[in-house]
Amino acid sequence: MPLILIKNNMKLMFRSKAFLLLMVVMPLIVIALLSTAFKDMMASAREIDPFTVGYRITTDSAYLAFLPELKEVSAENDVTLIEYPEGDIEKLIKTGTVTVFIDIQDNKYTLYQSSDKQAEALVSESIFDSFFYQVDANAVLVKAQLAQGKSAIKTLQSDRQMVSREVLAVEPTPTSTDYYGIIYIIFWSFCGMMPLAAVISSERKNAIPQRMRVSQMTKRQLYLAKFVPCFLVTFIEMGLVWIISALLFNVHWGQIPVSAAIILLSTMAAAAIGIFLYQLFSKVVISIVVGFSLTWMLGFFGGSFDPYMYEDFPIMLMKASPIYYVNRTLVEFSTKGYSDYTGICLFYLIALILVFGILGSILINRKVEE
């Protein structure tokens, strides 16, 4: 009997075209929109590749004699300086011949950049500001020593002697496509309670609970008849979204077997929460509204809308959301190949399944007895 009910309930869910479109098409649309909207912001946080800076300098500039040292300092920071005495600066930048252009005058310089090269412009500005400040400081020091009649002139050390360079390891940042391609499958996995509405509506319309009361089915079987088809249908739908988004948007996943297992647990947690809500409230619409609102709130603090690495919420609020741990685990699988949050992510999901599974079973048992 439970297998027949599971099969029939799955048919009811798949027949609901509205929920099918909602769970498959909507995630793909949102992934496409948000990955495009946040593309520049998340790209600027990644490692900067070596780039070229064009420059132009006047013959009477005080900085002309220091160009060899400036080129050496720039090369140490993976920046190549190339002189363009003539030519349109705007055209050089637009065609990609140079990333940034520096126009050096007598005692000042002007930096030109494109709007999509903010990080490279900041690096260039830092190099030039630091170097020219050093040159100006030396000029002032030499002038003061000559005014005092000193013959042994001392200058400040160069930037390369004063500053030591150290590369620090930082958390790798995913592309916007990889980030939203992963976390919106997670978000919709937690929305997996919604397809169950088709089953609950049919049961209440046809007085199925009253009929089950006189059948040979146990209360545990009554629960599994709702729980199993709910998470299976959602997992199948998320699998379709996973495959289509990987083909359309080239989303990169890491640790695929473990990632799939975590998505499966997410759909099971959503099914357990959904059964509890449908039994708690007498109206299906109220259950759906409450369930989606809860998922939205957990996703809001868990990084489903703004990337969790840029959120300015208190960390305690973020860690109160199970979606945060699932998001972080799967994103770090993609960027690093491992995650230190895997254990607590699994703990959260299993705890949700057990707690809401027990609560949902209690409510089902109570209604059957009534």
Short mmCIF file of C-alpha atoms in Angstrom, two decimals:
data_model
loop_
_atom_site.label_atom_id
_atom_site.label_comp_id
_atom_site.label_asym_id
_atom_site.label_seq_id
_atom_site.Cartn_x
_atom_site.Cartn_y
_atom_site.Cartn_z
CA MET A 1 0.00 0.00 0.00
CA PRO A 2 2.67 2.64 0.82
CA LEU A 3 4.42 2.03 -2.53
CA ILE A 4 1.13 2.53 -4.38
CA LEU A 5 0.47 5.74 -2.48
CA ILE A 6 4.01 6.99 -3.10
CA LYS A 7 3.61 6.31 -6.83
CA ASN A 8 0.19 8.01 -6.99
CA ASN A 9 1.38 11.02 -5.01
CA MET A 10 4.37 11.44 -7.32
CA LYS A 11 2.00 11.39 -10.29
CA LEU A 12 -0.10 14.11 -8.67
CA MET A 13 2.98 16.31 -8.17
CA PHE A 14 4.25 15.84 -11.72
CA ARG A 15 0.79 16.61 -13.13
CA SER A 16 0.89 20.05 -11.50
CA LYS A 17 2.38 22.05 -14.38
CA ALA A 18 2.43 25.26 -12.33
CA PHE A 19 4.71 23.78 -9.68
CA LEU A 20 6.81 22.03 -12.33
CA LEU A 21 7.45 25.34 -14.10
CA LEU A 22 8.05 27.11 -10.79
CA MET A 23 10.64 24.58 -9.63
CA VAL A 24 12.51 24.16 -12.96
CA VAL A 25 12.11 27.29 -15.07
CA MET A 26 12.25 29.95 -12.34
CA PRO A 27 15.65 28.89 -10.94
CA LEU A 28 17.14 29.05 -14.45
CA ILE A 29 15.75 32.54 -15.02
CA VAL A 30 17.00 33.82 -11.65
CA ILE A 31 20.45 32.28 -12.19
CA ALA A 32 20.75 34.03 -15.56
CA LEU A 33 19.59 37.42 -14.20
CA LEU A 34 21.61 37.55 -10.98
CA SER A 35 24.81 36.10 -12.43
CA THR A 36 24.74 38.91 -15.01
CA ALA A 37 23.84 41.61 -12.47
CA PHE A 38 26.67 40.70 -10.07
CA LYS A 39 29.26 39.77 -12.70
CA ASP A 40 31.42 42.91 -12.42
CA MET A 41 31.29 43.09 -8.63
CA MET A 42 32.40 39.50 -8.11
CA ALA A 43 34.98 39.64 -10.91
CA SER A 44 36.73 42.60 -9.25
CA ALA A 45 37.30 40.53 -6.11
CA ARG A 46 39.29 37.85 -7.92
CA GLU A 47 43.02 37.78 -8.53
CA ILE A 48 44.31 40.43 -10.94
CA ASP A 49 46.24 39.14 -13.94
CA PRO A 50 49.41 40.95 -15.17
CA PHE A 51 48.49 44.01 -17.21
CA THR A 52 50.02 46.82 -19.28
CA VAL A 53 50.14 50.52 -18.40
CA GLY A 54 50.83 53.04 -21.13
CA TYR A 55 52.55 56.29 -20.25
CA ARG A 56 53.51 59.62 -21.75
CA ILE A 57 56.01 61.99 -20.14
CA THR A 58 57.11 65.52 -20.96
CA THR A 59 60.83 66.24 -21.56
CA ASP A 60 60.94 68.77 -18.72
CA SER A 61 59.35 66.47 -16.16
CA ALA A 62 61.23 66.05 -12.90
CA TYR A 63 60.38 62.35 -13.00
CA LEU A 64 62.05 61.59 -16.36
CA ALA A 65 65.36 60.52 -14.79
CA PHE A 66 63.60 58.00 -12.55
CA LEU A 67 61.77 56.02 -15.25
CA PRO A 68 64.13 52.98 -15.09
CA GLU A 69 63.48 52.61 -11.36
CA LEU A 70 59.73 53.09 -11.89
CA LYS A 71 59.67 50.36 -14.54
CA GLU A 72 61.55 48.02 -12.22
CA VAL A 73 59.10 48.62 -9.34
CA SER A 74 56.15 48.11 -11.71
CA ALA A 75 57.58 44.86 -13.06
CA GLU A 76 57.87 43.51 -9.51
CA ASN A 77 54.08 43.98 -9.25
CA ASP A 78 53.34 42.30 -12.64
CA VAL A 79 52.73 45.65 -14.34
CA THR A 80 54.44 46.43 -17.67
CA LEU A 81 55.12 50.08 -18.57
CA ILE A 82 55.15 50.98 -22.28
CA GLU A 83 55.68 54.49 -23.60
CA TYR A 84 53.25 56.00 -26.13
CA PRO A 85 54.54 59.50 -26.96
CA GLU A 86 51.73 59.95 -29.48
CA GLY A 87 48.27 58.58 -30.11
CA ASP A 88 44.78 59.00 -28.72
CA ILE A 89 44.65 57.88 -25.07
CA GLU A 90 40.96 57.02 -25.15
CA LYS A 91 41.43 54.83 -28.22
CA LEU A 92 44.36 52.97 -26.63
CA ILE A 93 42.20 52.06 -23.63
CA LYS A 94 39.04 51.20 -25.61
CA THR A 95 40.92 48.88 -27.98
CA GLY A 96 42.55 47.11 -25.04
CA THR A 97 46.08 48.05 -26.10
CA VAL A 98 46.68 49.25 -22.55
CA THR A 99 44.67 48.69 -19.38
CA VAL A 100 45.55 52.01 -17.74
CA PHE A 101 47.26 55.15 -19.12
CA ILE A 102 49.43 57.62 -17.17
CA ASP A 103 50.09 61.11 -18.53
CA ILE A 104 53.12 62.47 -16.61
CA GLN A 105 53.58 66.25 -16.67
CA ASP A 106 56.23 68.47 -15.07
CA ASN A 107 55.40 67.74 -11.42
CA LYS A 108 52.13 65.80 -11.58
CA TYR A 109 50.46 62.98 -13.45
CA THR A 110 46.95 62.11 -14.69
CA LEU A 111 45.61 58.55 -14.65
CA TYR A 112 43.12 57.34 -17.29
CA GLN A 113 41.10 54.15 -16.85
CA SER A 114 38.04 52.32 -18.13
CA SER A 115 35.05 51.70 -15.87
CA ASP A 116 35.53 47.91 -15.91
CA LYS A 117 39.17 48.01 -14.75
CA GLN A 118 38.76 49.48 -11.29
CA ALA A 119 41.09 47.03 -9.55
CA GLU A 120 43.92 47.50 -12.10
CA ALA A 121 43.56 51.28 -11.82
CA LEU A 122 43.87 51.11 -8.02
CA VAL A 123 47.04 49.02 -8.30
CA SER A 124 48.55 51.47 -10.79
CA GLU A 125 47.62 54.49 -8.69
CA SER A 126 49.18 52.90 -5.61
CA ILE A 127 52.48 52.22 -7.43
CA PHE A 128 52.75 55.69 -8.94
CA ASP A 129 51.68 57.55 -5.81
CA SER A 130 54.17 55.65 -3.67
CA PHE A 131 57.04 56.04 -6.14
CA PHE A 132 56.52 59.72 -6.92
CA TYR A 133 56.10 60.51 -3.24
CA GLN A 134 59.51 58.90 -2.67
CA VAL A 135 61.04 60.95 -5.49
CA ASP A 136 59.54 64.19 -4.18
CA ALA A 137 60.66 63.44 -0.63
CA ASN A 138 64.22 62.81 -1.81
CA ALA A 139 64.23 66.07 -3.78
CA VAL A 140 63.15 68.02 -0.70
CA LEU A 141 65.75 66.26 1.46
CA VAL A 142 68.60 66.92 -0.99
CA LYS A 143 67.59 70.57 -1.33
CA ALA A 144 67.58 71.01 2.46
CA GLN A 145 71.01 69.39 2.81
CA LEU A 146 72.51 71.61 0.11
CA ALA A 147 71.05 74.66 1.82
CA GLN A 148 72.84 73.60 5.01
CA GLY A 149 76.15 73.31 3.13
CA LYS A 150 76.50 69.56 3.52
CA SER A 151 78.72 67.81 0.98
CA ALA A 152 77.73 64.21 1.78
CA ILE A 153 74.20 64.01 0.47
CA LYS A 154 71.96 61.32 1.97
CA THR A 155 68.70 60.25 0.38
CA LEU A 156 65.78 58.15 1.51
CA GLN A 157 65.80 54.45 0.68
CA SER A 158 63.87 53.39 -2.37
CA ASP A 159 60.47 51.72 -2.12
CA ARG A 160 61.99 48.36 -2.98
CA GLN A 161 64.25 48.56 0.06
CA MET A 162 61.72 50.03 2.44
CA VAL A 163 58.79 47.75 1.61
CA SER A 164 58.84 43.96 1.72
CA ARG A 165 56.38 42.14 -0.50
CA GLU A 166 54.42 39.22 0.91
CA VAL A 167 51.61 37.31 -0.80
CA LEU A 168 48.85 36.33 1.63
CA ALA A 169 46.55 33.39 1.03
CA VAL A 170 42.90 34.47 0.79
CA GLU A 171 39.65 32.64 0.22
CA PRO A 172 39.09 32.20 -3.54
CA THR A 173 36.06 34.05 -4.87
CA PRO A 174 33.69 32.27 -7.29
CA THR A 175 32.41 33.84 -10.47
CA SER A 176 28.87 35.19 -10.31
CA THR A 177 27.72 32.37 -12.61
CA ASP A 178 29.19 29.66 -10.40
CA TYR A 179 27.90 31.30 -7.21
CA TYR A 180 24.28 31.84 -8.27
CA GLY A 181 24.24 28.64 -10.34
CA ILE A 182 24.90 26.74 -7.11
CA ILE A 183 23.05 28.64 -4.41
CA TYR A 184 19.76 28.96 -6.32
CA ILE A 185 19.53 25.21 -6.69
CA ILE A 186 19.92 25.15 -2.90
CA PHE A 187 17.29 27.85 -2.42
CA TRP A 188 14.74 26.03 -4.58
CA SER A 189 15.58 22.76 -2.86
CA PHE A 190 14.31 24.35 0.35
CA CYS A 191 11.18 25.39 -1.56
CA GLY A 192 10.51 21.68 -2.15
CA MET A 193 7.56 21.75 0.23
CA MET A 194 5.41 23.49 -2.39
CA PRO A 195 4.77 20.55 -4.80
CA LEU A 196 3.29 18.66 -1.85
CA ALA A 197 0.35 21.08 -2.00
CA ALA A 198 -1.10 19.08 -4.91
CA VAL A 199 -1.21 15.96 -2.73
CA ILE A 200 -2.61 17.69 0.35
CA SER A 201 -5.36 19.39 -1.68
CA SER A 202 -6.35 16.11 -3.31
CA GLU A 203 -6.40 14.29 0.03
CA ARG A 204 -8.62 16.88 1.69
CA LYS A 205 -10.90 17.09 -1.32
CA ASN A 206 -11.43 13.32 -1.50
CA ALA A 207 -11.42 12.70 2.28
CA ILE A 208 -8.39 10.43 2.00
CA PRO A 209 -7.37 10.77 5.71
CA GLN A 210 -10.78 9.48 6.78
CA ARG A 211 -10.46 6.51 4.43
CA MET A 212 -6.94 5.74 5.62
CA ARG A 213 -8.26 5.54 9.13
CA VAL A 214 -10.05 2.27 8.37
CA SER A 215 -7.21 0.83 6.28
CA GLN A 216 -4.39 -1.45 7.39
CA MET A 217 -1.73 1.27 6.98
CA THR A 218 0.31 2.29 9.99
CA LYS A 219 0.83 5.91 10.96
CA ARG A 220 4.46 5.69 9.90
CA GLN A 221 3.38 4.55 6.44
CA LEU A 222 0.98 7.48 6.21
CA TYR A 223 3.88 9.83 6.87
CA LEU A 224 6.24 8.16 4.39
CA ALA A 225 3.54 8.27 1.69
CA LYS A 226 3.88 12.06 1.75
CA PHE A 227 7.54 12.46 2.71
CA VAL A 228 9.15 10.16 0.12
CA PRO A 229 7.40 11.46 -3.05
CA CYS A 230 7.86 15.07 -1.91
CA PHE A 231 11.65 14.97 -1.65
CA LEU A 232 12.05 12.61 -4.63
CA VAL A 233 10.12 14.91 -6.97
CA THR A 234 12.00 17.96 -5.73
CA PHE A 235 15.36 16.20 -6.10
CA ILE A 236 14.51 15.15 -9.66
CA GLU A 237 13.53 18.73 -10.51
CA MET A 238 16.73 20.11 -8.97
CA GLY A 239 18.70 17.52 -10.93
CA LEU A 240 17.16 18.88 -14.14
CA VAL A 241 18.06 22.44 -13.14
CA TRP A 242 21.60 21.29 -12.27
CA ILE A 243 22.12 19.68 -15.70
CA ILE A 244 20.51 22.48 -17.72
CA SER A 245 22.36 25.27 -15.87
CA ALA A 246 25.68 23.43 -16.26
CA LEU A 247 25.09 23.16 -20.01
CA LEU A 248 23.71 26.67 -20.56
CA PHE A 249 25.84 28.71 -18.14
CA ASN A 250 28.87 26.43 -17.63
CA VAL A 251 28.41 26.31 -13.85
CA HIS A 252 31.34 24.59 -12.15
CA TRP A 253 30.58 22.22 -9.28
CA GLY A 254 33.10 20.56 -6.98
CA GLN A 255 32.86 17.24 -5.15
CA ILE A 256 29.84 16.25 -7.24
CA PRO A 257 28.79 13.09 -5.30
CA VAL A 258 28.91 14.90 -1.94
CA SER A 259 27.21 17.98 -3.42
CA ALA A 260 24.40 15.79 -4.78
CA ALA A 261 24.02 14.14 -1.36
CA ILE A 262 23.74 17.54 0.34
CA ILE A 263 21.11 18.66 -2.18
CA LEU A 264 19.19 15.43 -1.48
CA LEU A 265 19.30 16.11 2.27
CA SER A 266 18.11 19.68 1.61
CA THR A 267 15.06 18.37 -0.27
CA MET A 268 14.37 15.92 2.57
CA ALA A 269 14.57 18.73 5.12
CA ALA A 270 12.19 20.82 3.00
CA ALA A 271 9.75 17.89 2.75
CA ALA A 272 9.80 17.37 6.52
CA ILE A 273 9.17 21.08 7.15
CA GLY A 274 6.45 21.11 4.51
CA ILE A 275 4.53 18.18 6.00
CA PHE A 276 4.68 19.84 9.41
CA LEU A 277 3.30 23.13 8.04
CA TYR A 278 0.53 21.46 6.02
CA GLN A 279 -0.62 19.59 9.12
CA LEU A 280 -0.26 22.66 11.34
CA PHE A 281 -2.46 24.93 9.20
CA SER A 282 -5.85 23.98 7.89
CA LYS A 283 -5.49 25.94 4.63
CA VAL A 284 -2.96 24.99 1.94
CA VAL A 285 -2.41 28.62 0.88
CA ILE A 286 -1.41 29.66 4.39
CA SER A 287 1.04 26.73 4.60
CA ILE A 288 2.66 27.72 1.30
CA VAL A 289 2.92 31.40 2.27
CA VAL A 290 4.43 30.60 5.66
CA GLY A 291 6.83 28.05 4.16
CA PHE A 292 8.04 30.33 1.38
CA SER A 293 8.37 33.27 3.77
CA LEU A 294 10.49 31.15 6.11
CA THR A 295 12.67 29.98 3.22
CA TRP A 296 13.04 33.56 1.95
CA MET A 297 14.12 34.81 5.37
CA LEU A 298 16.66 32.00 5.82
CA GLY A 299 17.97 32.65 2.31
CA PHE A 300 18.15 36.40 2.96
CA PHE A 301 20.54 35.89 5.87
CA GLY A 302 22.23 32.87 4.27
CA GLY A 303 23.50 34.54 1.08
CA SER A 304 20.84 33.52 -1.44
CA PHE A 305 20.42 37.09 -2.69
CA ASP A 306 23.65 38.97 -1.90
CA PRO A 307 26.84 36.85 -1.83
CA TYR A 308 27.45 35.74 1.76
CA MET A 309 31.11 36.90 1.60
CA TYR A 310 29.93 40.52 1.12
CA GLU A 311 27.07 40.51 3.64
CA ASP A 312 27.28 43.01 6.51
CA PHE A 313 24.78 41.20 8.74
CA PRO A 314 25.96 40.11 12.20
CA ILE A 315 27.66 36.75 11.79
CA MET A 316 25.33 35.22 14.40
CA LEU A 317 22.31 35.95 12.18
CA MET A 318 24.01 34.35 9.20
CA LYS A 319 25.02 31.27 11.18
CA ALA A 320 21.46 30.88 12.44
CA SER A 321 20.41 30.04 8.87
CA PRO A 322 20.94 26.45 7.70
CA ILE A 323 20.99 27.76 4.13
CA TYR A 324 24.18 29.68 4.97
CA TYR A 325 26.03 26.47 5.79
CA VAL A 326 24.74 24.67 2.69
CA ASN A 327 25.62 27.66 0.48
CA ARG A 328 29.09 28.01 1.91
CA THR A 329 29.86 24.30 1.77
CA LEU A 330 28.89 23.84 -1.87
CA VAL A 331 30.48 27.12 -3.04
CA GLU A 332 33.75 26.19 -1.32
CA PHE A 333 33.58 22.76 -2.95
CA SER A 334 33.54 24.64 -6.26
CA THR A 335 36.35 27.10 -5.47
CA LYS A 336 38.64 25.08 -3.16
CA GLY A 337 37.60 21.47 -3.58
CA TYR A 338 36.84 21.12 0.14
CA SER A 339 34.99 22.95 2.91
CA ASP A 340 35.49 23.18 6.67
CA TYR A 341 31.71 23.66 6.99
CA THR A 342 30.73 20.23 5.64
CA GLY A 343 30.25 18.67 9.08
CA ILE A 344 28.03 21.38 10.52
CA CYS A 345 26.11 21.58 7.23
CA LEU A 346 25.25 17.86 7.44
CA PHE A 347 24.40 18.20 11.14
CA TYR A 348 21.95 21.06 10.44
CA LEU A 349 20.20 19.19 7.61
CA ILE A 350 19.88 15.89 9.49
CA ALA A 351 18.63 17.73 12.59
CA LEU A 352 15.93 19.49 10.51
CA ILE A 353 14.82 16.18 9.00
CA LEU A 354 14.58 14.48 12.40
CA VAL A 355 12.98 17.34 14.36
CA PHE A 356 10.34 18.29 11.80
CA GLY A 357 9.83 14.64 10.88
CA ILE A 358 8.88 13.86 14.48
CA LEU A 359 6.67 16.96 14.76
CA GLY A 360 4.96 16.21 11.45
CA SER A 361 4.31 12.60 12.46
CA ILE A 362 2.79 13.73 15.76
CA LEU A 363 0.39 16.07 13.97
CA ILE A 364 -0.59 13.41 11.40
CA ASN A 365 -1.23 10.88 14.18
CA ARG A 366 -3.35 13.37 16.08
CA LYS A 367 -5.50 14.20 13.05
CA VAL A 368 -5.99 10.53 12.20
CA GLU A 369 -7.09 9.80 15.76
CA GLU A 370 -9.48 12.76 15.72
#
